[in-house]
Coordinates of C-alpha atoms in Angstrom, one line a residue:
M1 CA -38.4 -22.7 35.5
R2 CA -39.3 -20.0 33.0
T3 CA -36.6 -18.0 31.3
S4 CA -37.6 -14.8 32.9
K5 CA -37.5 -16.3 36.4
L6 CA -34.2 -18.0 35.7
I7 CA -32.7 -14.7 34.5
R8 CA -34.0 -12.9 37.7
F9 CA -32.6 -15.7 39.8
I10 CA -29.2 -15.4 38.1
I11 CA -29.1 -11.6 38.6
I12 CA -29.9 -12.0 42.3
S13 CA -27.3 -14.7 42.6
V14 CA -24.6 -12.5 41.0
V15 CA -25.6 -9.6 43.4
I16 CA -25.2 -12.0 46.4
G17 CA -21.8 -13.2 45.1
S18 CA -20.6 -9.7 44.5
A19 CA -21.6 -8.8 48.1
F20 CA -19.4 -11.6 49.3
Y21 CA -16.5 -10.3 47.2
I22 CA -16.9 -6.8 48.6
L23 CA -16.9 -8.2 52.1
L24 CA -13.8 -10.3 51.4
F25 CA -12.0 -7.2 50.0
M26 CA -12.8 -5.1 53.0
L27 CA -11.8 -7.8 55.6
A28 CA -8.8 -9.4 53.8
Y29 CA -7.3 -6.3 52.2
R30 CA -8.8 -3.7 54.5
G31 CA -10.2 -2.1 51.4
S32 CA -6.8 -1.3 50.1
L33 CA -5.6 -2.2 46.5
E34 CA -2.0 -1.8 47.7
V35 CA -2.5 -4.6 50.3
F36 CA -4.0 -6.7 47.5
I37 CA -1.0 -6.1 45.2
D38 CA 1.4 -6.8 48.0
S39 CA -0.1 -10.3 48.5
F40 CA 1.3 -11.4 45.1
R41 CA 4.9 -10.6 46.0
G42 CA 7.4 -13.3 46.7
G43 CA 5.9 -15.9 44.5
N44 CA 6.6 -17.5 41.1
G45 CA 4.1 -17.0 38.3
L46 CA 5.2 -20.1 36.5
F47 CA 3.3 -22.2 39.0
I48 CA 0.1 -20.7 37.7
I49 CA 0.6 -22.7 34.5
A50 CA 1.1 -25.8 36.5
S51 CA -2.1 -25.0 38.4
F52 CA -4.0 -24.9 35.1
A53 CA -2.7 -28.4 34.1
A54 CA -3.6 -29.7 37.6
R55 CA -7.2 -28.4 37.3
V56 CA -7.6 -30.2 33.9
A57 CA -6.2 -33.4 35.5
V58 CA -8.7 -33.1 38.4
L59 CA -11.7 -32.9 36.2
T60 CA -10.4 -35.7 34.0
I61 CA -9.8 -38.0 36.9
H62 CA -13.3 -37.1 38.3
G63 CA -14.8 -38.2 35.0
L64 CA -12.7 -41.4 34.9
A65 CA -13.9 -42.5 38.3
W66 CA -17.5 -42.2 37.1
W67 CA -16.7 -44.0 33.8
V68 CA -15.3 -47.0 35.8
L69 CA -18.8 -47.4 37.4
M70 CA -20.7 -46.8 34.2
R71 CA -18.8 -49.7 32.6
V72 CA -20.6 -52.1 34.9
F73 CA -23.6 -51.8 32.6
K74 CA -21.8 -51.7 29.2
K75 CA -18.7 -50.6 27.5
L76 CA -18.6 -46.9 26.9
S77 CA -16.4 -44.4 25.2
L78 CA -14.2 -42.7 27.9
G79 CA -14.0 -39.6 25.7
K80 CA -17.7 -39.1 25.6
V81 CA -18.1 -39.6 29.4
L82 CA -15.3 -37.0 29.9
K83 CA -17.1 -34.5 27.7
V84 CA -20.3 -35.0 29.7
T85 CA -18.3 -34.4 32.9
Y86 CA -16.6 -31.3 31.6
T87 CA -20.0 -29.9 30.4
S88 CA -21.9 -30.7 33.6
V89 CA -19.4 -29.4 36.1
F90 CA -19.3 -26.0 34.5
T91 CA -23.1 -25.7 34.1
E92 CA -23.4 -24.7 37.8
F93 CA -21.7 -21.5 36.9
L94 CA -24.3 -20.8 34.2
I95 CA -27.4 -22.1 36.0
P96 CA -27.1 -21.6 39.8
L97 CA -29.5 -24.4 40.8
G98 CA -28.8 -27.1 43.4
G99 CA -28.3 -30.5 41.7
I100 CA -27.8 -29.0 38.2
T101 CA -24.6 -30.9 37.7
E102 CA -26.4 -34.3 38.2
I103 CA -29.3 -33.2 36.1
V104 CA -27.0 -32.2 33.2
K105 CA -25.2 -35.6 33.5
V106 CA -28.5 -37.5 33.2
A107 CA -29.7 -35.3 30.4
L108 CA -26.6 -35.8 28.3
V109 CA -26.0 -39.4 29.0
T110 CA -29.6 -40.3 28.0
R111 CA -29.5 -38.0 25.0
L112 CA -26.3 -39.5 23.8
K113 CA -27.8 -43.0 24.5
L114 CA -24.8 -44.0 26.5
L115 CA -27.0 -45.5 29.3
N116 CA -30.7 -45.6 30.2
T117 CA -32.0 -43.4 33.0
A118 CA -32.0 -46.1 35.7
D119 CA -28.4 -47.1 35.0
T120 CA -27.3 -43.5 34.8
L121 CA -28.8 -42.5 38.2
A122 CA -27.4 -45.6 39.9
S123 CA -23.9 -44.9 38.6
L124 CA -24.2 -41.2 39.6
F125 CA -25.3 -42.0 43.2
A126 CA -22.6 -44.7 43.5
H127 CA -20.0 -42.2 42.3
R128 CA -21.1 -39.7 44.8
I129 CA -20.8 -42.3 47.6
V130 CA -17.3 -43.2 46.4
L131 CA -16.4 -39.5 46.1
S132 CA -17.6 -38.5 49.6
L133 CA -16.0 -41.6 51.2
S134 CA -12.7 -40.7 49.6
I135 CA -12.9 -37.1 50.9
L136 CA -14.0 -38.3 54.4
T137 CA -11.0 -40.7 54.6
T138 CA -8.4 -38.3 53.3
T139 CA -9.7 -35.4 55.5
L140 CA -9.6 -37.5 58.6
L141 CA -6.0 -38.7 57.8
A142 CA -4.8 -35.1 57.1
L143 CA -6.4 -33.7 60.3
I144 CA -4.7 -36.4 62.4
I145 CA -1.3 -36.1 60.8
I146 CA -1.1 -32.3 61.0
N147 CA -2.5 -32.4 64.6
A148 CA -5.3 -30.0 63.6
P149 CA -7.3 -28.1 66.2
L150 CA -10.7 -29.5 67.3
I151 CA -12.6 -26.8 65.4
L152 CA -11.4 -28.2 62.1
Y153 CA -12.4 -31.7 63.0
V154 CA -15.9 -30.4 63.6
V155 CA -16.1 -28.1 60.6
L156 CA -14.8 -30.6 58.1
L157 CA -15.6 -34.1 59.4
A158 CA -19.2 -33.4 60.4
P159 CA -20.3 -32.3 56.9
A160 CA -18.2 -35.0 55.3
T161 CA -20.0 -37.7 57.3
L162 CA -23.4 -36.1 56.7
L163 CA -22.7 -35.9 53.0
T164 CA -21.6 -39.6 52.8
L165 CA -24.8 -40.7 54.7
S166 CA -27.0 -38.5 52.4
N167 CA -25.4 -40.0 49.3
I168 CA -26.0 -43.6 50.6
I169 CA -29.6 -42.7 51.3
G170 CA -29.9 -41.1 47.9
F171 CA -28.6 -44.3 46.3
V172 CA -31.3 -46.4 48.0
I173 CA -34.3 -44.1 47.7
P174 CA -35.1 -44.6 44.0
S175 CA -35.5 -48.4 44.5
S176 CA -38.4 -47.8 46.9
K177 CA -41.8 -48.9 45.5
R178 CA -43.6 -46.8 48.1
I179 CA -41.8 -43.6 47.2
E180 CA -42.4 -44.4 43.5
L181 CA -46.2 -44.7 44.1
F182 CA -46.2 -41.4 46.1
I183 CA -44.3 -39.5 43.4
D184 CA -46.4 -41.1 40.7
K185 CA -49.6 -39.8 42.3
I186 CA -48.3 -36.2 42.3
I187 CA -46.9 -36.1 38.8
A188 CA -49.9 -37.9 37.3
R189 CA -51.8 -34.6 37.7
F190 CA -49.4 -33.1 35.1
G191 CA -49.7 -36.1 32.7
F192 CA -46.5 -37.9 33.7
N193 CA -45.8 -41.2 35.3
I194 CA -42.7 -43.2 36.6
S195 CA -44.5 -46.5 37.0
G196 CA -42.0 -49.4 37.0
F197 CA -38.9 -47.2 37.4
S198 CA -38.1 -48.5 40.9
T199 CA -37.9 -52.0 39.6
K200 CA -35.5 -51.0 36.8
Y201 CA -33.4 -49.0 39.3
S202 CA -33.3 -51.8 41.8
S203 CA -31.8 -54.0 39.0
S204 CA -29.2 -51.3 38.3
M205 CA -28.4 -50.9 41.9
R206 CA -27.9 -54.6 42.4
S207 CA -25.5 -54.7 39.4
L208 CA -23.3 -52.1 40.9
S209 CA -23.5 -53.4 44.5
S210 CA -22.5 -56.9 43.3
N211 CA -19.4 -55.6 41.5
P212 CA -16.9 -54.7 44.2
T213 CA -14.0 -54.6 41.8
S214 CA -15.4 -51.5 40.0
L215 CA -16.3 -49.9 43.3
I216 CA -12.8 -50.3 44.7
L217 CA -11.2 -49.2 41.5
S218 CA -13.4 -46.1 41.4
F219 CA -12.5 -45.4 45.0
I220 CA -8.8 -45.6 44.2
V221 CA -9.2 -43.2 41.3
E222 CA -11.0 -40.8 43.6
F223 CA -8.1 -41.0 46.0
L224 CA -5.9 -39.8 43.1
E225 CA -8.3 -36.9 42.5
R226 CA -7.9 -35.9 46.2
F227 CA -4.1 -35.9 45.7
I228 CA -4.2 -33.8 42.5
N229 CA -6.5 -31.3 44.1
A230 CA -4.0 -30.9 46.9
V231 CA -1.2 -30.4 44.3
F232 CA -3.4 -27.8 42.6
G233 CA -3.7 -25.8 45.8
Y234 CA 0.0 -26.3 46.5
F235 CA 0.9 -24.8 43.1
I236 CA -1.4 -21.8 43.7
A237 CA 0.2 -21.2 47.0
L238 CA 3.7 -21.3 45.5
S239 CA 2.6 -18.8 42.8
I240 CA 2.1 -16.1 45.4
G241 CA 4.8 -17.1 47.9
I242 CA 2.7 -19.1 50.4
K243 CA 4.4 -21.9 52.2
I244 CA 1.9 -24.7 52.8
S245 CA 2.2 -28.5 53.1
L246 CA 0.3 -30.8 50.8
L247 CA -1.9 -32.0 53.6
K248 CA -2.9 -28.5 54.6
S249 CA -3.5 -27.8 50.9
L250 CA -5.7 -30.9 50.7
L251 CA -7.9 -29.5 53.5
A252 CA -8.2 -26.1 52.0
F253 CA -8.6 -27.0 48.3
D254 CA -10.4 -30.3 48.5
S255 CA -12.0 -31.0 51.8
L256 CA -13.8 -27.7 51.8
Y257 CA -16.1 -29.1 49.1
V258 CA -18.0 -31.0 51.8
I259 CA -19.1 -27.7 53.2
M260 CA -20.0 -26.2 49.8
W261 CA -22.1 -29.2 48.7
L262 CA -24.3 -29.1 51.8
L263 CA -25.0 -25.4 51.3
P264 CA -27.8 -24.3 49.0
L265 CA -26.4 -23.0 45.7
A266 CA -27.2 -19.3 46.2
T267 CA -24.7 -18.0 43.6
P268 CA -23.3 -19.3 40.3
G269 CA -20.9 -22.0 41.3
G270 CA -20.9 -20.7 44.8
L271 CA -19.3 -17.5 43.6
G272 CA -18.1 -15.4 46.6
I273 CA -19.2 -18.1 49.1
Y274 CA -16.5 -20.5 48.0
E275 CA -13.8 -17.8 48.4
T276 CA -15.0 -16.7 51.8
I277 CA -15.0 -20.3 53.2
Q278 CA -11.7 -21.1 51.6
T279 CA -10.1 -17.9 52.9
T280 CA -11.4 -18.6 56.4
L281 CA -10.1 -22.2 56.2
L282 CA -6.6 -21.1 55.0
S283 CA -6.5 -18.6 57.9
F284 CA -7.2 -21.3 60.4
L285 CA -4.3 -23.2 58.8
G286 CA -1.9 -20.4 59.5
I287 CA -1.9 -18.4 56.3
E288 CA -2.2 -14.6 56.4
I289 CA -5.7 -13.5 55.5
N290 CA -4.7 -11.3 52.6
Q291 CA -2.7 -14.1 51.0
A292 CA -5.4 -16.6 51.8
A293 CA -7.9 -14.4 50.0
T294 CA -5.6 -14.0 47.0
A295 CA -5.1 -17.8 46.7
S296 CA -8.9 -18.3 46.7
I297 CA -9.4 -15.7 44.0
I298 CA -6.7 -17.2 41.8
S299 CA -8.2 -20.6 42.4
R300 CA -11.6 -19.3 41.3
L301 CA -10.2 -17.7 38.1
I302 CA -8.5 -20.9 37.1
Y303 CA -11.7 -22.9 37.8
L304 CA -13.6 -20.5 35.5
S305 CA -11.1 -20.3 32.7
V306 CA -10.4 -24.1 32.6
G307 CA -14.0 -25.0 33.1
Y308 CA -15.3 -22.7 30.4
G309 CA -12.6 -23.9 27.9
L310 CA -13.5 -27.6 28.5
F311 CA -17.2 -26.8 28.5
A312 CA -17.1 -25.0 25.1
L313 CA -14.8 -27.6 23.5
S314 CA -17.0 -30.5 24.8
L315 CA -20.3 -29.0 23.6
T316 CA -18.8 -28.3 20.2
S317 CA -17.3 -31.8 19.9
L318 CA -20.7 -33.3 20.9
G319 CA -22.4 -31.2 18.3
I320 CA -24.7 -29.6 21.0
G321 CA -25.6 -25.9 21.2
F322 CA -26.3 -24.2 24.5
K323 CA -30.0 -23.7 23.8
S324 CA -30.3 -27.4 22.9
L325 CA -28.5 -28.2 26.1
I326 CA -31.0 -26.2 28.1
K327 CA -33.9 -28.0 26.4
S328 CA -32.3 -31.4 27.3
I329 CA -32.0 -30.2 30.9
S330 CA -35.6 -29.1 31.1
R331 CA -36.8 -32.4 29.6
S332 CA -34.6 -34.4 32.0
S333 CA -35.9 -32.4 35.0
I334 CA -39.5 -33.1 34.1
E335 CA -38.9 -36.8 33.5
E336 CA -37.0 -37.2 36.8

């Protein structure tokens, strides 16, 4: 994508995100700043600090679960894998394109020579399967325990199941020789080829599939990520005086990702869309809509501030500039 087109796309995305924020303001606060300010009363601002710490922990555990799978291929520095994770997760706020997080991970892992492309893709897809399975499991358990209404089963379990199935399919597809030949014919017109990649990928896939210890360990780590995400939401709720259980917090601050991941990335990081979905979900769980919206906005602000801080520190530590990162992303996109 050319720079001019990317800038135009980002501008349109920001406009769409702003429209969602305006809609949220009109519906949740009835267009009144006084209602917005009132939604903060009764809480404890100290829990905001705890929320920042929880968000850092979530991203760190997310990277740890991936690192466990990457170690199947060779011993790697956990520090470097975490820096790649911090960088890639925040990039979707800068470049609103679907799959950009995975593209950045592949670009950085191969650039830093941590793993080859086949091993990187296999570990990424395996991590996505483990991640989606952990969300599906915890979501189902939470819905059953809180005796949730049928609508929440449909809204959360259907996309969680679909996401898990799509990740399993994605894990298998690169090993197909037929698909490789089909893609090779198309990209050959532009001077590229991926001949032999399916064979390399099949070997990587078998290495992961035959290592249940790493898969189970990664799954356990992802369970921990689910719990910390619930704690993150719980702290945010306490900061503005919302009384919510950890299980309801898990549904509103963790399970909602299955909806987000299946939607096209129309705004940077789902800006505006995330808040609207989360506010609606919190309302279904019995939270007043104005406080639900405020919790979503605070959540987003913490995401951005923590994400940018870790992103900037990671790039600096890796000795990579933003322009250099963009070039790596472009090169990786073409090669894939």
